[in-house]
Tab-separated table of C-alpha atoms in Angstrom:
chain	number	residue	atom	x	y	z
A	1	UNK	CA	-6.242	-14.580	6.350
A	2	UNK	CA	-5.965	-15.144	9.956
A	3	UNK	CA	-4.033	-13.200	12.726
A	4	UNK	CA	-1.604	-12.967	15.853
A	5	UNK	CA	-3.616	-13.129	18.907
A	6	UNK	CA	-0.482	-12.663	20.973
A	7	UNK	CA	2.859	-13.642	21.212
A	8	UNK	CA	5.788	-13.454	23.372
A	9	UNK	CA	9.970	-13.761	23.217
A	10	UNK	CA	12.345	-14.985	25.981
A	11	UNK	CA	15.944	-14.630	26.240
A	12	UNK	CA	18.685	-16.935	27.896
A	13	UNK	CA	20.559	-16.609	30.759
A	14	UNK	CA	24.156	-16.951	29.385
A	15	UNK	CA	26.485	-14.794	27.253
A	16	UNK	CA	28.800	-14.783	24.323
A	17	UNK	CA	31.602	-12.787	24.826
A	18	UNK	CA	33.590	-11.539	21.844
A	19	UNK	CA	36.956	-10.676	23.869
A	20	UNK	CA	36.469	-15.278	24.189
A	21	UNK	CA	35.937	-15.444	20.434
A	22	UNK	CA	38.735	-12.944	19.974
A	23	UNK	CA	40.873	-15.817	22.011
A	24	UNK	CA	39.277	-18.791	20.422
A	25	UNK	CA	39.397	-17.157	16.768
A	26	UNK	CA	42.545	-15.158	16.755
A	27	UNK	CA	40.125	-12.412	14.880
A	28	UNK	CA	40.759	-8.735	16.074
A	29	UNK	CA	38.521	-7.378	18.415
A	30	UNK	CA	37.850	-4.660	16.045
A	31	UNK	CA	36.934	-6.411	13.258
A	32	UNK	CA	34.388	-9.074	15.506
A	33	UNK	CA	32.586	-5.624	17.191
A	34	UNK	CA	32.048	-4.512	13.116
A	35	UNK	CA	30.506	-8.073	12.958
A	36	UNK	CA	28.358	-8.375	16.464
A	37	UNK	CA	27.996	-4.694	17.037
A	38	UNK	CA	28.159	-5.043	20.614
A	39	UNK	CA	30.591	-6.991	23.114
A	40	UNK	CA	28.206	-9.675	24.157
A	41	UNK	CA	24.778	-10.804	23.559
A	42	UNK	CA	22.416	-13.615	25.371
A	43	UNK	CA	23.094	-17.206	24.565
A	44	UNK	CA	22.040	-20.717	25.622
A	45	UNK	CA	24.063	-21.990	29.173
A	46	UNK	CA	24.770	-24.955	29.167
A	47	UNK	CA	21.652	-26.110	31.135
A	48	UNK	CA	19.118	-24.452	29.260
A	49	UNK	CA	17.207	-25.515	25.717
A	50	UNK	CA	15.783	-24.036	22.808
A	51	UNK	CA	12.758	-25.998	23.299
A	52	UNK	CA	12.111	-24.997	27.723
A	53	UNK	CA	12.623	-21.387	26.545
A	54	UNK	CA	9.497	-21.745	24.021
A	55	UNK	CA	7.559	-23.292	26.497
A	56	UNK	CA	8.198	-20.201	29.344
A	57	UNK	CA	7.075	-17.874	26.047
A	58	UNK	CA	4.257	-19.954	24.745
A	59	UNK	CA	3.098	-20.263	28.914
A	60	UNK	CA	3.358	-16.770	29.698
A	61	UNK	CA	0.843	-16.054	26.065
A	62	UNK	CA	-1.594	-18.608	27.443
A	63	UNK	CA	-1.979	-17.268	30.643
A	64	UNK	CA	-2.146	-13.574	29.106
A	65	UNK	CA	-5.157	-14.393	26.752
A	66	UNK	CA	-6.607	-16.940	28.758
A	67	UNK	CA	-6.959	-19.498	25.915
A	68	UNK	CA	-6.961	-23.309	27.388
A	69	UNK	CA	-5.071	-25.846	26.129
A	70	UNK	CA	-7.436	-27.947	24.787
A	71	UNK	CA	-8.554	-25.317	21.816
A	72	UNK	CA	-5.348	-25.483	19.804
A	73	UNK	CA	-5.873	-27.744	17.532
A	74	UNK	CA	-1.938	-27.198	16.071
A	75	UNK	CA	1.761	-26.583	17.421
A	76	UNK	CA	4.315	-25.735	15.065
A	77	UNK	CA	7.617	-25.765	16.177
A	78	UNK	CA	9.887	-23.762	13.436
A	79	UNK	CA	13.812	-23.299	13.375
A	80	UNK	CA	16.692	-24.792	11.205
A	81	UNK	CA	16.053	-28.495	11.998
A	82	UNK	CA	18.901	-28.959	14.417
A	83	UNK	CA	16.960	-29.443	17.559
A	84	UNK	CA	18.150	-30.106	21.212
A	85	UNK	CA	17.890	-33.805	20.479
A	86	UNK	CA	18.004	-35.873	17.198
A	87	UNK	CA	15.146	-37.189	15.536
A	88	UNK	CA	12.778	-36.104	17.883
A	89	UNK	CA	9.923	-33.206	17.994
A	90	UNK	CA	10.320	-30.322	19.926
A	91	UNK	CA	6.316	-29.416	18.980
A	92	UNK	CA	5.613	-32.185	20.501
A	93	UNK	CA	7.746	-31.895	23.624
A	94	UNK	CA	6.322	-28.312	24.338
A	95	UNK	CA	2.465	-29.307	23.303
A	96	UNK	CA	3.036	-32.331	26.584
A	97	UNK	CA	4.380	-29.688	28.616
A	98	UNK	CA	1.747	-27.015	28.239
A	99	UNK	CA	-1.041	-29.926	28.548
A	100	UNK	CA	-2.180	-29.832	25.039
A	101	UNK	CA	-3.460	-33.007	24.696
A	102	UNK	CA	-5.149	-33.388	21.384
A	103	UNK	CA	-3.334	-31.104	18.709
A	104	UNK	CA	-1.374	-32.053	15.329
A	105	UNK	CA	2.331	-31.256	16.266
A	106	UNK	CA	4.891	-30.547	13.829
A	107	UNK	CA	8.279	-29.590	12.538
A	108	UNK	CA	8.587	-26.627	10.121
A	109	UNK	CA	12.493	-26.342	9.307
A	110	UNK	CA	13.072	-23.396	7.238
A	111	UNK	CA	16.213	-21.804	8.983
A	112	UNK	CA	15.473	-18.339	10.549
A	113	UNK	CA	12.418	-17.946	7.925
A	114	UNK	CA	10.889	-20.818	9.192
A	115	UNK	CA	8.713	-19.150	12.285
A	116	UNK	CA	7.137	-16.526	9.390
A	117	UNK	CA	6.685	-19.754	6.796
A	118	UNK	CA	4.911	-21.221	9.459
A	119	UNK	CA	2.613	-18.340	9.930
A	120	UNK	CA	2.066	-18.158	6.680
A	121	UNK	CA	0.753	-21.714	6.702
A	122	UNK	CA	-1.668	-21.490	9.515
A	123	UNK	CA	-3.184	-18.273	8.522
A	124	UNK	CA	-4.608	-18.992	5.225
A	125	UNK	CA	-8.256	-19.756	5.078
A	126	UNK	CA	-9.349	-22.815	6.299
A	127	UNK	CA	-6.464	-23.421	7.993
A	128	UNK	CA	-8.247	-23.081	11.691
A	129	UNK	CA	-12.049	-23.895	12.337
A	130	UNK	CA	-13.713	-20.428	13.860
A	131	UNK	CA	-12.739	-21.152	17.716
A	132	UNK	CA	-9.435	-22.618	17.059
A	133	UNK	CA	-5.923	-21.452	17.579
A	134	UNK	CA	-2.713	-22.880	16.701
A	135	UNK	CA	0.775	-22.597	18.748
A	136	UNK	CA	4.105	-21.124	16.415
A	137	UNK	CA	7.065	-21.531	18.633
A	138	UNK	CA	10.043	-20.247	17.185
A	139	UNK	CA	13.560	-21.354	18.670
A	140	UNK	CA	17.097	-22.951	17.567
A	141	UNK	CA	20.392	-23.133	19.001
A	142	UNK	CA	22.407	-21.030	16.806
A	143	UNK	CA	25.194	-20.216	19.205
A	144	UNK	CA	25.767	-23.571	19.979
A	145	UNK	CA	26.608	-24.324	16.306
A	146	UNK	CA	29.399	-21.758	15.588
A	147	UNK	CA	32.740	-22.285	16.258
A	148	UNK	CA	34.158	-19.434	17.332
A	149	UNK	CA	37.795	-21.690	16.864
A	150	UNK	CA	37.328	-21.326	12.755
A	151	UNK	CA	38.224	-17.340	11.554
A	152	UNK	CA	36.445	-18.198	8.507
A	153	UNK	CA	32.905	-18.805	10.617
A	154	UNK	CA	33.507	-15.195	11.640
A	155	UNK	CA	30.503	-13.838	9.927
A	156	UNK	CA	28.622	-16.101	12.328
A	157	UNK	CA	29.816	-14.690	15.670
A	158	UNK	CA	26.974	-12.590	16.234
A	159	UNK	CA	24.570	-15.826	16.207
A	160	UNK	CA	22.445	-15.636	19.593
A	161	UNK	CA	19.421	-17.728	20.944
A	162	UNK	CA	16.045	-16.517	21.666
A	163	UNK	CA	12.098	-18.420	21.866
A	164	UNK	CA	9.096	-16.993	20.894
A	165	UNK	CA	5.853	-18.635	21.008
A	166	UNK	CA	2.703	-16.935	19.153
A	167	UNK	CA	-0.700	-17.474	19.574
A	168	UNK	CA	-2.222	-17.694	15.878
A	169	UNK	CA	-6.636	-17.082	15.184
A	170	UNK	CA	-8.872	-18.001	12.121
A	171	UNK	CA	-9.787	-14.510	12.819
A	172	UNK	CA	-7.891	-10.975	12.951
A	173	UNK	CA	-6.309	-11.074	15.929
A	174	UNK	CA	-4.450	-8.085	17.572
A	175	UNK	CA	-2.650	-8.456	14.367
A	176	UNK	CA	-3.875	-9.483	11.295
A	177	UNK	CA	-2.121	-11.669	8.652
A	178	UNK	CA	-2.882	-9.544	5.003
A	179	UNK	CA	-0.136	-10.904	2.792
A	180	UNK	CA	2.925	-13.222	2.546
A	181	UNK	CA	5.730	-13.563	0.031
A	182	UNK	CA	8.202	-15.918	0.026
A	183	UNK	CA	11.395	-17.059	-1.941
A	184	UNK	CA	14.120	-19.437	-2.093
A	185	UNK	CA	17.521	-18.540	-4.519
A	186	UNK	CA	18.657	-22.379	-4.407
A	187	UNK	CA	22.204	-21.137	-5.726
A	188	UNK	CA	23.437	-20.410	-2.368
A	189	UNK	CA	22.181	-24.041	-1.312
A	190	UNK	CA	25.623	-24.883	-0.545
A	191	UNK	CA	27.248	-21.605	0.780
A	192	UNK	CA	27.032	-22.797	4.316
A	193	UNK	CA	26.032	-26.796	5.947
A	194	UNK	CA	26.942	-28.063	9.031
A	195	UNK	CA	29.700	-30.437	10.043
A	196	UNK	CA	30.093	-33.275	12.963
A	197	UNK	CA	32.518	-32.278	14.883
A	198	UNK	CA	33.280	-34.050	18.284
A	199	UNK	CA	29.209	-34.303	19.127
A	200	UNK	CA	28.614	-31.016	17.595
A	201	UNK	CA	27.047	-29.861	14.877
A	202	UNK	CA	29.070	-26.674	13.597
A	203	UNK	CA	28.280	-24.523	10.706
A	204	UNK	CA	31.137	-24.358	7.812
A	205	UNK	CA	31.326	-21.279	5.051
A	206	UNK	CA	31.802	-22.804	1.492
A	207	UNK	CA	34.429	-21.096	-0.920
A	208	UNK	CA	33.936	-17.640	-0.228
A	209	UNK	CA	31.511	-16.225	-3.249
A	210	UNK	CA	30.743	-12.548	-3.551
A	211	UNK	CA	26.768	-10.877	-4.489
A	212	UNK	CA	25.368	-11.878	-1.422
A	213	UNK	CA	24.376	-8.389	-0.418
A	214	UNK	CA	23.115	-8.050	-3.487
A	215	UNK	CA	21.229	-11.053	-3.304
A	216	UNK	CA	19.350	-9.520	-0.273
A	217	UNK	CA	18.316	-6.658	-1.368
A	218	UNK	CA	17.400	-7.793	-4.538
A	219	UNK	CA	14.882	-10.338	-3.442
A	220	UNK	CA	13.415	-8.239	-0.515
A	221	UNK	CA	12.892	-5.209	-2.709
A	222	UNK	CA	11.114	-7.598	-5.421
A	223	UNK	CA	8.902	-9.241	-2.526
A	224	UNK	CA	7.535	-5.960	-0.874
A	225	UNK	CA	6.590	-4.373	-4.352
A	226	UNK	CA	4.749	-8.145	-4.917
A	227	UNK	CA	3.507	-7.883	-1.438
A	228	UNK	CA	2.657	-3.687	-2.076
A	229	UNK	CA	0.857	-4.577	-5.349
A	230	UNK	CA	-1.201	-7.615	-3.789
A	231	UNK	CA	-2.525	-4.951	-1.085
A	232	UNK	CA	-3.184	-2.012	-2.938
A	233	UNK	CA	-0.400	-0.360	-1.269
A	234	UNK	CA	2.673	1.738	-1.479
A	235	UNK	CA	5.999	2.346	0.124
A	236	UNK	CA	5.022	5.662	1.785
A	237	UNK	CA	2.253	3.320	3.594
A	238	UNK	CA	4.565	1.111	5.426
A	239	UNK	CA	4.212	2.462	8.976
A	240	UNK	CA	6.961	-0.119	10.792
A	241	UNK	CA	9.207	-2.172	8.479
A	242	UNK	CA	11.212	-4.795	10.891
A	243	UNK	CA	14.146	-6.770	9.708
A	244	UNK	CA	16.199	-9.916	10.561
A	245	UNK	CA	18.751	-8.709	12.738
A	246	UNK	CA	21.832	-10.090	11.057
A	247	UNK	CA	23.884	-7.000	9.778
A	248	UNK	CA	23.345	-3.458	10.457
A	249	UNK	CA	24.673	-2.258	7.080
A	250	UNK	CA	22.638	-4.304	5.557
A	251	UNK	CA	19.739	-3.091	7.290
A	252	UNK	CA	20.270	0.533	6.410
A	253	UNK	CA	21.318	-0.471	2.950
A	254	UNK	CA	18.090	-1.990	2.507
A	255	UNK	CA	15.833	0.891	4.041
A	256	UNK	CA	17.820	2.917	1.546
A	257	UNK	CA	16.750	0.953	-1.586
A	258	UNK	CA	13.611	0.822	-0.223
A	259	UNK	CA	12.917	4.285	0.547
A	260	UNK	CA	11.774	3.134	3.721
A	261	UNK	CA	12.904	5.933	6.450
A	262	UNK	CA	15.502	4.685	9.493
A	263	UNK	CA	12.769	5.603	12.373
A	264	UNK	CA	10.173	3.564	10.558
A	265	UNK	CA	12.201	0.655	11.873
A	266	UNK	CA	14.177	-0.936	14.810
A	267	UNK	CA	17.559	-0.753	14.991
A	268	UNK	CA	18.240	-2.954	18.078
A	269	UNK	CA	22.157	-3.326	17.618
A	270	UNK	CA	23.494	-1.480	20.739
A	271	UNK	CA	21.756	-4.455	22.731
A	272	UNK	CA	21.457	-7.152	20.724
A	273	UNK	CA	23.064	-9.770	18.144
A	274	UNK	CA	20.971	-11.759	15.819
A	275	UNK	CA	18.679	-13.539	18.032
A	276	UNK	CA	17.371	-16.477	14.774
A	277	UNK	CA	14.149	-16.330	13.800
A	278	UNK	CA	13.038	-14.013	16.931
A	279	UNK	CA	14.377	-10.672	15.496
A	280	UNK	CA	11.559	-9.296	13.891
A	281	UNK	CA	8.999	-10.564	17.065
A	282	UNK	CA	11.841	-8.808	18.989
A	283	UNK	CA	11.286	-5.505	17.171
A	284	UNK	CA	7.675	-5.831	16.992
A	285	UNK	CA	7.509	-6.242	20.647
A	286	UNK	CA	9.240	-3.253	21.307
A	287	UNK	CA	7.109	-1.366	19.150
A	288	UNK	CA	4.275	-2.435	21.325
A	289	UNK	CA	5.844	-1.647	24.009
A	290	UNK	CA	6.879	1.497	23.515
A	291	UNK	CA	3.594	2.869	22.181
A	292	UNK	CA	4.502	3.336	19.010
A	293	UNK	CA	1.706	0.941	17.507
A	294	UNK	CA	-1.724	2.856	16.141
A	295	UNK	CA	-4.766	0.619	14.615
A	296	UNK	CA	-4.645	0.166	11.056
A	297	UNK	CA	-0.608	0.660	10.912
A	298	UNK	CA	0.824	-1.354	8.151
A	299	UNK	CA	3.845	-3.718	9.568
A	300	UNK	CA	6.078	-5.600	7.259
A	301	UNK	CA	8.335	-8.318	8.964
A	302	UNK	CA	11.657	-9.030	6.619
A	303	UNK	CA	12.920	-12.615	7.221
A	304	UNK	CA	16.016	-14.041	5.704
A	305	UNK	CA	17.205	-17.427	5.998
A	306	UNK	CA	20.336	-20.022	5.289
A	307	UNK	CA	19.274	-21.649	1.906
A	308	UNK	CA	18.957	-18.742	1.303
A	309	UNK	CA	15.244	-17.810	1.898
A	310	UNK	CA	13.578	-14.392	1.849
A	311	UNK	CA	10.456	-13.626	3.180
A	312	UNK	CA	7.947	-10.264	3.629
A	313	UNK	CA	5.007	-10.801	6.254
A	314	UNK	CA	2.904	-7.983	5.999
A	315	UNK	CA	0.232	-7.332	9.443
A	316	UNK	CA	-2.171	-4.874	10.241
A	317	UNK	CA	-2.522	-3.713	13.604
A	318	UNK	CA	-5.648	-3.846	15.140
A	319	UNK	CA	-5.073	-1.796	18.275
C-alpha cells in the first residue's frame, strides 16, 4: 500500500462560545461543558471557508516537500457533502488555486470518515504510477450546521471546523498505509439528516434511540482485531492509537475495552472540541511534534462517522 508523505491541519479564526449556546439553547452551562469539555473551541467566521482553509494546509505541505503541482495526478476533497456552495467541487476549487492543472478532482462524502476512506482509496496498489502523488484535503463546516437554538441538537455543540490537506505516495512515505477496515451499521441511517432552515442547512436528532455507545465500541473493537489479524499483530503492539475526538468518555471507554493504555493516545479535550474529520491528523501531529514518534511504531487512526461509519487506519512510521 502506499503512504503519507506529509500532511498538515489549520484552524479558524473564530470561536464558539458555550456561555452563547447556553443563551441560544436554554441548556445549563454544566451540562454543555460535560458535552464540549471546554468553554470554546475554533470555528469558521463568517468570512472564512472550509475549502480556503484546505488550500493554506495543502500550500504550506507543498512548499514543505517541495513537490510541484504538476505531479499530482489526483485531489480528493473528503467531508459530509455539504460544501461552502451547492453543487459545486471544492477539489476542484483548491486543485485551480494551488495551480494543479492536469489532475482528476473529486468528491469523497463519507461524513467525518470520509478523509481516512479516501486514503484508503488512493493507497492501494495501482492507485498512483511510481512518481505520482495525490492531494486528500479534509474539511466541512460542521459548526455552521448546528443550531445551538434546538436543546435536542445538544450532543452537537462541541462540532468545530478544521482543514487538513495530506500529501499521499505510491510508495511508503513518512508514513506508510499497512491496513484499512471499514464499516457502515445502516440502522442508524436515519438517526440524524439535515434540515433547510432559513438558507441553512441544520442537523436534526431523530427519536432519541439508545445502544449507540455500544454501537461504537462494538464495531471499533471488531475492526482492530480484523485489522490486528490482517498484520500479524497484537494489541500490546499498538504504539499510538488516535481517536475521533467526539466524546471523552467514549474515548476512555474504548481504550478500556481495548486494553489499549490512556498515554498510548491523545487526549486533546482541555483545548479542543471535535474538529470533523481532522481529529485524528490533529493527534498525529502532535505526536510528531512532540517527539513522541520512533520508526517502525504502529499507529492506528479510529474514525467514526454520521451514517454511522467506523473506520481503523493502521500506519507505520517511518522516521
Amino acid at each position: 500500500m502506499g503512504g503519507i508523505v506529509d500532511f498538515d491541519v489549520r484552524l479558524p479564526s473564530a470561536r464558539a462560545d458555550i456561555h452563547t449556546m447556553h443563551t441560544e439553547s436554554g441548556v445549563a452551562l454544566a451540562e454543555l461543558a460535560r458535552i464540549t469539555h471546554v468553554t470554546s473551541f475554533p470555528v469558521l467566521a463568517d468570512d472564512e471557508s472550509a475549502w480556503q482553509l484546505a488550500v493554506t494546509a495543502a500550500r504550506q505541505v507543498l512548499e514543505r516537500t517541495g513537490v510541484a503541482a504538476d505531479r499530482i495526478s489526483q485531489v480528493v476533497f473528503a467531508g459530509s457533502g455539504e460544501w461552502d456552495r451547492p453543487f459545486w467541487s471544492p477539489a476542484a476549487k483548491v486543485a485551480d488555486a494551488l495551480g494543479i492543472r492536469d489532475a482528476h478532482c473529486y468528491e469523497v462524502a463519507n461524513f467525518c470518515n470520509a478523509g481516512m476512506a479516501a486514503i484508503r482509496l488512493l493507497s492501494v496498489p495501482g492507485a498512483l504510477k511510481p512518481g505520482e502523488y495525490a492531494l486528500v484535503l479534509v474539511g466541512d463546516r460542521l459548526s455552521r450546521m448546528v443550531d445551538y437554538r434546538d436543546p435536542d441538537s445538544k450532543a452537537l455543540f462541541n462540532f468545530g471546523d478544521a482543514a487538513a490537506a495530506v500529501l499521499l505516495e505510491s510508495g511508503a512515505g513518512r508514513f506508510r498505509v499497512l491496513h484499512s477496515a471499514m464499516r457502515t451499521d445502516g440502522s442508524w441511517s436515519d438517526y440524524y439528516a439535515g434540515e433547510p432552515v432559513g438558507g441553512r442547512v441544520l442537523i436534526r436528532r431523530g427519536p432519541h434511540r439508545r445502544g449507540l455507545a455500544d454501537a461504537y465500541v462494538r464495531h471499533f473493537t471488531a475492526l482492530v482485531a480484523e485489522s490486528l489479524t490482517a498484520l500479524g499483530r497484537r494489541v500490546p503492539e499498538i504504539d499510538h492509537f488516535l481517536v475521533n475526538h467526539g466524546d471523552r468518555d467514549m474515548h476512555l471507554r474504548l481504550l478500556s475495552a481495548l486494553g489499549v493504555p490512556e498515554e498510548r493516545s491523545v487526549l486533546n479535550y482541555h483545548r479542543l472540541a471535535h474538529m470533523g474529520g481532522s481529529d485524528t491528523l490533529i493527534a498525529l501531529r502532535d505526536l510528531e511534534d512532540a517527539g513522541r514518534l520512533r520508526p517502525g511504531d504502529l499507529i492506528m487512526l479510529a474514525t467514526s462517522a454520521m451514517g454511522f461509519s467506523w473506520g481503523v487506519t493502521t500506519l507505520e512510521f517511518q522516521g
